[in-house]
Every structure is written in C-alpha cells, then in structure tokens.
PDB file of C-alpha atoms in Angstrom:
ATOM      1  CA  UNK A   1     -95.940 -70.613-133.143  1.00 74.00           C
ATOM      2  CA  UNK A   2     -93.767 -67.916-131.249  1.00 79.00           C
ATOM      3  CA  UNK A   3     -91.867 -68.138-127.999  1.00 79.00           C
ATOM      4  CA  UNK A   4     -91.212 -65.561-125.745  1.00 78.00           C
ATOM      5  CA  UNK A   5     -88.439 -65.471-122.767  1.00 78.00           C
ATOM      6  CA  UNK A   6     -89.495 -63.577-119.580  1.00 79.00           C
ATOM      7  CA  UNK A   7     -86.566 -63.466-116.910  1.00 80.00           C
ATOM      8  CA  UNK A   8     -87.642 -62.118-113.372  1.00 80.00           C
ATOM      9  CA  UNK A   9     -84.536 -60.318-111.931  1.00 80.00           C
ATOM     10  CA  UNK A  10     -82.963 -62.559-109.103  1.00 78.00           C
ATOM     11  CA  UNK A  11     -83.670 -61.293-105.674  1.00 80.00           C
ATOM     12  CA  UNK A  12     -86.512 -58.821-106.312  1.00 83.00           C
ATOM     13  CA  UNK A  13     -88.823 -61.629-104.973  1.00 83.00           C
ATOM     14  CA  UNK A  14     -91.371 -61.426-107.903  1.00 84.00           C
ATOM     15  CA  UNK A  15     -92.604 -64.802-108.921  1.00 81.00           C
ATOM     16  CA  UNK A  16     -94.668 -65.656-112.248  1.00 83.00           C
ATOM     17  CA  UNK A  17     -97.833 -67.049-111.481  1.00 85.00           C
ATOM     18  CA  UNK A  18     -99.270 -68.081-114.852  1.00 86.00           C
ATOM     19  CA  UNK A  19     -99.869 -67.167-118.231  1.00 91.00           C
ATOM     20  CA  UNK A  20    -103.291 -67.475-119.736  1.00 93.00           C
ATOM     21  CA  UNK A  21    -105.216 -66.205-122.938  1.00 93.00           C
ATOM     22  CA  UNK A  22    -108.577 -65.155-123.265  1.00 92.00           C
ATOM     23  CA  UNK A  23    -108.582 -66.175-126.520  1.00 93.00           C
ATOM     24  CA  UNK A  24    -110.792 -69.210-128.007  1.00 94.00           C
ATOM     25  CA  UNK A  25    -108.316 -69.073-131.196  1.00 93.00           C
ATOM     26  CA  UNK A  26    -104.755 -68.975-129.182  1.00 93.00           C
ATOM     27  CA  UNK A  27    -102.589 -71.478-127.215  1.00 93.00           C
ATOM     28  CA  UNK A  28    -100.025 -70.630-124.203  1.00 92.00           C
ATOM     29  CA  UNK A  29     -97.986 -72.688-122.516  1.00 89.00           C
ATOM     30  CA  UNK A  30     -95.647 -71.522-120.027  1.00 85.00           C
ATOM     31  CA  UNK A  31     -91.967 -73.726-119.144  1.00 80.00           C
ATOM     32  CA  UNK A  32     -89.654 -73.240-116.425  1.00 77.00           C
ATOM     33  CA  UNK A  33     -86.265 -72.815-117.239  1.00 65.00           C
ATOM     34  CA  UNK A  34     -85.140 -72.227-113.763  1.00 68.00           C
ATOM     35  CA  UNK A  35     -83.519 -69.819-111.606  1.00 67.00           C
ATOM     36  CA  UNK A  36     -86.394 -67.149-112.727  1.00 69.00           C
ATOM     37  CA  UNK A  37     -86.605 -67.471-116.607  1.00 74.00           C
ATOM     38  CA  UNK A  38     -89.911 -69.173-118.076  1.00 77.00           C
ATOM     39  CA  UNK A  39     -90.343 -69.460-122.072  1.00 82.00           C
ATOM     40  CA  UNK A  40     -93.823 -69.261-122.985  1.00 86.00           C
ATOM     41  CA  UNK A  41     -95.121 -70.502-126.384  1.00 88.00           C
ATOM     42  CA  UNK A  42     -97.681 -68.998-127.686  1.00 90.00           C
ATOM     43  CA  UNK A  43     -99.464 -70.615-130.719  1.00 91.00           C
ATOM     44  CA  UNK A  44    -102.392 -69.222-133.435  1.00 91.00           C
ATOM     45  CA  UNK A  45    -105.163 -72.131-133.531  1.00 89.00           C
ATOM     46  CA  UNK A  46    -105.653 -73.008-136.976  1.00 84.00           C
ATOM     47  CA  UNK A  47    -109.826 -72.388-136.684  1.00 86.00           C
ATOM     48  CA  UNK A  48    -108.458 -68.676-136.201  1.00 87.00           C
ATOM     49  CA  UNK A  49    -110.245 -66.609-138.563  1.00 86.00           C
ATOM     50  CA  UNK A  50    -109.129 -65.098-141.914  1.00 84.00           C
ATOM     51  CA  UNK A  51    -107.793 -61.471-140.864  1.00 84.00           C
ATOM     52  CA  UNK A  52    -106.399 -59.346-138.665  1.00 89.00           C
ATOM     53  CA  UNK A  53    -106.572 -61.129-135.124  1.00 92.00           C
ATOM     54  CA  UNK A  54    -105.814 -58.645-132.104  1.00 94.00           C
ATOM     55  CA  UNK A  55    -105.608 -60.518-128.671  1.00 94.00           C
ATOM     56  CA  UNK A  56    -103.440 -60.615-125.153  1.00 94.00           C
ATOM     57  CA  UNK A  57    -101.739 -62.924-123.436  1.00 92.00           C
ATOM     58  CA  UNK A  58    -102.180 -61.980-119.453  1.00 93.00           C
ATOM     59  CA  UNK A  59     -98.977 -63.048-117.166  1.00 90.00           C
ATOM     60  CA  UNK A  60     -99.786 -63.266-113.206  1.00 89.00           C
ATOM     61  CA  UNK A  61     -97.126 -62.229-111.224  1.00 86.00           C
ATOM     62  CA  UNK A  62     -96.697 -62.528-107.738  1.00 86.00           C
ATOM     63  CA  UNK A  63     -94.551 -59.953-105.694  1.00 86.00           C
ATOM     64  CA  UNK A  64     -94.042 -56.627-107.966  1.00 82.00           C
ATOM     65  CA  UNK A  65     -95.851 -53.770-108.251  1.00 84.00           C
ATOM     66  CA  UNK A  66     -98.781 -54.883-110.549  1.00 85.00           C
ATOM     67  CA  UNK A  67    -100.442 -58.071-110.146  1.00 89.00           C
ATOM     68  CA  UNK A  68    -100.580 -59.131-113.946  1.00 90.00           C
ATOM     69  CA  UNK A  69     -98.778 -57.733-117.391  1.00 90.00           C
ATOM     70  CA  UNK A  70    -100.983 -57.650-120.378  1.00 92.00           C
ATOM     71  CA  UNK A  71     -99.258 -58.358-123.648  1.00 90.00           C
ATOM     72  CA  UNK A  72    -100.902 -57.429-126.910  1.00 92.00           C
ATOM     73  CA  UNK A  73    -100.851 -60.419-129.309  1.00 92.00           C
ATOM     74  CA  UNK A  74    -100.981 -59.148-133.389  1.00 92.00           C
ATOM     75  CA  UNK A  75    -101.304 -61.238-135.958  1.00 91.00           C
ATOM     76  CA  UNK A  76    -102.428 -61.704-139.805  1.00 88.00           C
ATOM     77  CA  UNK A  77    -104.474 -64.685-140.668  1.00 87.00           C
ATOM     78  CA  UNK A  78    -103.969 -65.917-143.903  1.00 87.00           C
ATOM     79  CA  UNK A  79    -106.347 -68.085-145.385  1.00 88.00           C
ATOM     80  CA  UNK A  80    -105.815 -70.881-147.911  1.00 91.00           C
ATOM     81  CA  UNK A  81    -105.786 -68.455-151.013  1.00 95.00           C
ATOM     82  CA  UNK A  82    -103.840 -66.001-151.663  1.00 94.00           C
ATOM     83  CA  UNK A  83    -104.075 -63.020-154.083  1.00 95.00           C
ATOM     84  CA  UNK A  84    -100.050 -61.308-155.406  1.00 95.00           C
ATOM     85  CA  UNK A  85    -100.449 -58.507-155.093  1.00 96.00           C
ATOM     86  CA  UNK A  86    -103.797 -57.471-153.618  1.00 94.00           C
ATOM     87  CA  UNK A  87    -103.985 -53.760-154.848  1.00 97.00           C
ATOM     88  CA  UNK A  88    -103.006 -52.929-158.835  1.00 97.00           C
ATOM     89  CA  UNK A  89    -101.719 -50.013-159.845  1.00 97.00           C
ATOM     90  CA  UNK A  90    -102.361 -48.907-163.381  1.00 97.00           C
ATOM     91  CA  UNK A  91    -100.123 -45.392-163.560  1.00 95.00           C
ATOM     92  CA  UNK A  92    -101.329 -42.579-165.541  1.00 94.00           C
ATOM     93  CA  UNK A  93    -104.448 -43.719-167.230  1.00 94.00           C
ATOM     94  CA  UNK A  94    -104.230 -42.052-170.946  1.00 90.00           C
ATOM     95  CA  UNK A  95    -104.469 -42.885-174.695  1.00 90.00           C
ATOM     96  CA  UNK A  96    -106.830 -45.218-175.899  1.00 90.00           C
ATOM     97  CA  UNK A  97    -105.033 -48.690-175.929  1.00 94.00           C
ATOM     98  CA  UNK A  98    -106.460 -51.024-172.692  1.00 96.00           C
ATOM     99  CA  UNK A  99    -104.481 -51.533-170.182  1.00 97.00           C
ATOM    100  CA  UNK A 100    -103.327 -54.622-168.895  1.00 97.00           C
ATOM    101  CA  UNK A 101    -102.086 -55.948-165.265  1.00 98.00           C
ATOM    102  CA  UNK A 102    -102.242 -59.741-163.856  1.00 97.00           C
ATOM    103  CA  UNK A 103    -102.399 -60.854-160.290  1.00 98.00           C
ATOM    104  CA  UNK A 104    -101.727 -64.386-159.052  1.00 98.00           C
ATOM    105  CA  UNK A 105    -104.260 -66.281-157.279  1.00 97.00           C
ATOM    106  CA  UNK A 106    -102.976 -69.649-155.350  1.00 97.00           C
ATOM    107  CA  UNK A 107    -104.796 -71.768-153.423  1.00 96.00           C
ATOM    108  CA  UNK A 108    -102.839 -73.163-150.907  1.00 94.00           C
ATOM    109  CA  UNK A 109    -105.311 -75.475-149.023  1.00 90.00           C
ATOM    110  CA  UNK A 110    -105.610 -78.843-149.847  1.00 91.00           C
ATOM    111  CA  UNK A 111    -109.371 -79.200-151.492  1.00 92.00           C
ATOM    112  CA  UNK A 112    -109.472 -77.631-155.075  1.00 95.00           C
ATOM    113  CA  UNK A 113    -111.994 -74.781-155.336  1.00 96.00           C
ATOM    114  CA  UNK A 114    -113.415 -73.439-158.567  1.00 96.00           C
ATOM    115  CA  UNK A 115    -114.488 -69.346-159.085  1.00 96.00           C
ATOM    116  CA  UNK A 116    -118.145 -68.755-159.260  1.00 95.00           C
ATOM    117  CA  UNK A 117    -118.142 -65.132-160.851  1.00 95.00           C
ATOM    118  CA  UNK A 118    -115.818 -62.157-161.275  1.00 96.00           C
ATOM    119  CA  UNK A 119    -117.619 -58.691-160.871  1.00 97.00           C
ATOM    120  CA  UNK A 120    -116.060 -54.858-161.269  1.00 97.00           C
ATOM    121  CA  UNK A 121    -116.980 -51.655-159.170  1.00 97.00           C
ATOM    122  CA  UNK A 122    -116.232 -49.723-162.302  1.00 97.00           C
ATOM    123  CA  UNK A 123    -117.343 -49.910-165.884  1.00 97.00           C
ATOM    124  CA  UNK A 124    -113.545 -49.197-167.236  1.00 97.00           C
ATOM    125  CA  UNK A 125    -112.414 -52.176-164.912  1.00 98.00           C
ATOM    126  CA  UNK A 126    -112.990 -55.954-166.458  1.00 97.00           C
ATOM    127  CA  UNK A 127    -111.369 -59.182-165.277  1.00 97.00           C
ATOM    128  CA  UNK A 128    -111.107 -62.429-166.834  1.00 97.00           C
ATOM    129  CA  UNK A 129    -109.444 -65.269-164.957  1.00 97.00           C
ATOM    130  CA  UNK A 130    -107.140 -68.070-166.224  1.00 97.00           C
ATOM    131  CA  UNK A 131    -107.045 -71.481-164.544  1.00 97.00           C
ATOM    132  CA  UNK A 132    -102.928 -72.245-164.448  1.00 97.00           C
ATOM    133  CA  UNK A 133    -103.647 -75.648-162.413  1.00 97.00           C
ATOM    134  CA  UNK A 134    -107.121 -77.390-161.715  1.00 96.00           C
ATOM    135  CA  UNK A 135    -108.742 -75.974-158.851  1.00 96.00           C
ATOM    136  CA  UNK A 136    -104.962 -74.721-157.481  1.00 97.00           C
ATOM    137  CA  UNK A 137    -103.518 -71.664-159.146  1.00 98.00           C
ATOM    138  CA  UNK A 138    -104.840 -68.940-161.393  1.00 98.00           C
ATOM    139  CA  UNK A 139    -104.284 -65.806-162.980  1.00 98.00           C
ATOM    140  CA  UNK A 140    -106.609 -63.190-163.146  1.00 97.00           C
ATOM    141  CA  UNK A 141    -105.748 -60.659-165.970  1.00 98.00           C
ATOM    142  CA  UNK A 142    -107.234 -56.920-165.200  1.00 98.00           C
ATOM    143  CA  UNK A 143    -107.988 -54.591-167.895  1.00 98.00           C
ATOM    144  CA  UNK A 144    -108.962 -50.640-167.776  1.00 98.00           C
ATOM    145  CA  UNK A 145    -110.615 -48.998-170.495  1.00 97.00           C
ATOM    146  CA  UNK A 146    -108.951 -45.824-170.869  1.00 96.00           C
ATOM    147  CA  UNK A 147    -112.201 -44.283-172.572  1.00 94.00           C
ATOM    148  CA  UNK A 148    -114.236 -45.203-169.590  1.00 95.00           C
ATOM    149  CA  UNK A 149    -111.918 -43.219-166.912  1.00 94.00           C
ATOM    150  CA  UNK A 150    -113.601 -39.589-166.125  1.00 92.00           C
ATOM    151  CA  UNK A 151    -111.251 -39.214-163.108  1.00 94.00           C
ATOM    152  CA  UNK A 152    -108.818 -40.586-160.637  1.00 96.00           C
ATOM    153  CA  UNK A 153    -109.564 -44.446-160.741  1.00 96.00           C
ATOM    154  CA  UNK A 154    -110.883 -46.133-157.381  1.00 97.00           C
ATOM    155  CA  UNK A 155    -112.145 -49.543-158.055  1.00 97.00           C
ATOM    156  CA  UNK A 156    -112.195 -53.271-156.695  1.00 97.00           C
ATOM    157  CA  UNK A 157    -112.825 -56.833-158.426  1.00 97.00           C
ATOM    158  CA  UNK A 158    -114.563 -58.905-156.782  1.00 97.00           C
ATOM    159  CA  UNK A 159    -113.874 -62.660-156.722  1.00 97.00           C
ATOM    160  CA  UNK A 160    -116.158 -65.369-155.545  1.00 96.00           C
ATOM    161  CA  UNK A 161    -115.466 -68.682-154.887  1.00 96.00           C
ATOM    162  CA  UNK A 162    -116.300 -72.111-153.583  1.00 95.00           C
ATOM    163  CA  UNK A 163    -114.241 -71.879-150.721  1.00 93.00           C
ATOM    164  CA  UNK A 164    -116.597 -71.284-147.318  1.00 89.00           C
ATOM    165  CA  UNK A 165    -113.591 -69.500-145.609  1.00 86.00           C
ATOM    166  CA  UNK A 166    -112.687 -66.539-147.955  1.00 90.00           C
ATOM    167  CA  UNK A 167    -115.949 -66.871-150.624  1.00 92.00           C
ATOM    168  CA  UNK A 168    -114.944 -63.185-151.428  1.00 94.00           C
ATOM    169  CA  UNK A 169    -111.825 -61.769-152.195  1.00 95.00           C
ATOM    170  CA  UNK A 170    -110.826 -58.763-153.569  1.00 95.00           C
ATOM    171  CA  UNK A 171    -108.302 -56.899-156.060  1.00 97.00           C
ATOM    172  CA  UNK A 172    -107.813 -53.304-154.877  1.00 97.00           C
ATOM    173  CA  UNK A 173    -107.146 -51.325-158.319  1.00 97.00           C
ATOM    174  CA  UNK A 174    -106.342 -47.673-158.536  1.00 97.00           C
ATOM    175  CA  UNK A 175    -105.233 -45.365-161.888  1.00 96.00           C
ATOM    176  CA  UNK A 176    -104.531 -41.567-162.012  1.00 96.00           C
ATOM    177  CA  UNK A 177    -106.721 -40.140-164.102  1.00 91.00           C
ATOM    178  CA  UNK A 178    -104.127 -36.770-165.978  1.00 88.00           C
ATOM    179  CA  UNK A 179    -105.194 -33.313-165.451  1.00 77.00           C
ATOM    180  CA  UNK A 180    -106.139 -31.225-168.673  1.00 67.00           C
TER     181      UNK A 180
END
C-alpha cells in the first residue's frame, strides 16, 4: 500500500473530482483532508500477477486546464518464491577444475511446494538442488564445466515446481569465456 498527497493551490478554484483505476488488480481510495489536500491510497491486490505490473491511476479535476491527470503506477510483483540472486556470475571461465556457485531459493507462501525437475540451456551448466527445510527453503548449487565452454557463457536453469503461480523460474548464468 502507498499514499500519495495531492494539495490543490487555494484560490485557483480547481476542485478534485475523483480518483479511479482502470485496473482489475489495484485499489484507490481518495480522503479529504480539507482546505484542498486529499491523500489517496493506492493499494496492489494480492491476485496481481507475478511481474512487472504497469498501470494509472486517473484523478478528475474540476476547474484547471485539463480535465483529468494520469499517473503512471509501477510496480514489481513478487510471488511466493524467491530466487538470491537471480543471475550467476561465474568470472573468467578457465582451467579444468568445475566451478561452483549457489543461489537461495525460499518459498515464502504458506503451502510447501516440492521441485519437479531442474533442466540447463547449456551442456557445461548442471544444477542439483538441496532441500534446507521441507517444502520451504532450498539451495540450488550450479556447476560449469570448464571443458564444455567454447565461448562467452550465456545460459539459464530452469526450475519447475508445484507451485501454479511461478511453475517456472529461472537462474540467469553468464561466464567469460578468455581470449587465446
């Protein structure tokens, strides 16, 4: 939930008419504070979907210039689990010793969920995960094959699990690949 003050400037005669949003997935609700000023709440529903959400909030105005002011509404969605970080770096990829990174996967919703399979977009990328706490928290351990790396490294893991919401996620991995 975020609140926003809008203050009309005494005298100029502009009133606020009302604030509405478009928006199946967010709230408004405009309150008078008197002499001009209105706070307006303005709330992300929680069946919002996972992602980037880009919507306005549209205030009627009666008196100025324009008849309405459009304000762009940004947000990020976060789902119940969460991947730290989401992209892996593994540096210079050279010798011939694998490589090893971890990321953190939490599951901050209240059901338990379980992963279904783990799949690379690279041969020199492999993941294993590590249940930490049934159904709650995990590790996933990422390994590169330095004998598998021809050039610069641009791969993803794939996660899937039992959770409807985000059944996919996925670990971003990159590696620089050193020139001869």
């Amino acid at each position: 939930k975020k609140t926003a003050t809008l203050t009309v400037k005494p005298g100029s005669g502009v009133e606020v008419t009302g604030v509405k949003s478009f928006s199946k997935y967010v709230q408004v609700k405009r309150i008078d504070l008197g002499s001009g000023s209105s706070t307006i709440d303005i709330t992300i529903l929680p069946s919002a979907p996972v992602g980037e959400l880009r919507e306005k909030v549209v205030i009627g105005l009666k008196g100025a210039t324009y008849n309405s002011i459009n304000i762009p509404l940004f947000a990020s969605v976060k789902g119940a689990l969460r991947l730290s970080p989401q992209t892996v770096s593994f540096g210079i990829i050279e010798g011939s010793e694998k490589l090893q990174r971890s990321v953190k996967l939490d599951n901050v919703g209240e059901l338990p969920i379980e992963i279904t399979k783990v799949e690379s977009s690279h041969p020199a990328l492999t993941g294993t995960i590590r249940e930490v706490k049934r159904g709650k928290k995990f590790v996933v351990n990422l390994e590169v094959d330095p004998s598998l790396v021809k050039k610069d490294l641009r791969a993803s893991l794939e996660i899937v699990t039992t959770l409807k919401e985000q059944s996919n996620l996925s670990v971003n991995v990159y590696g620089i690949f050193p020139k001869m």
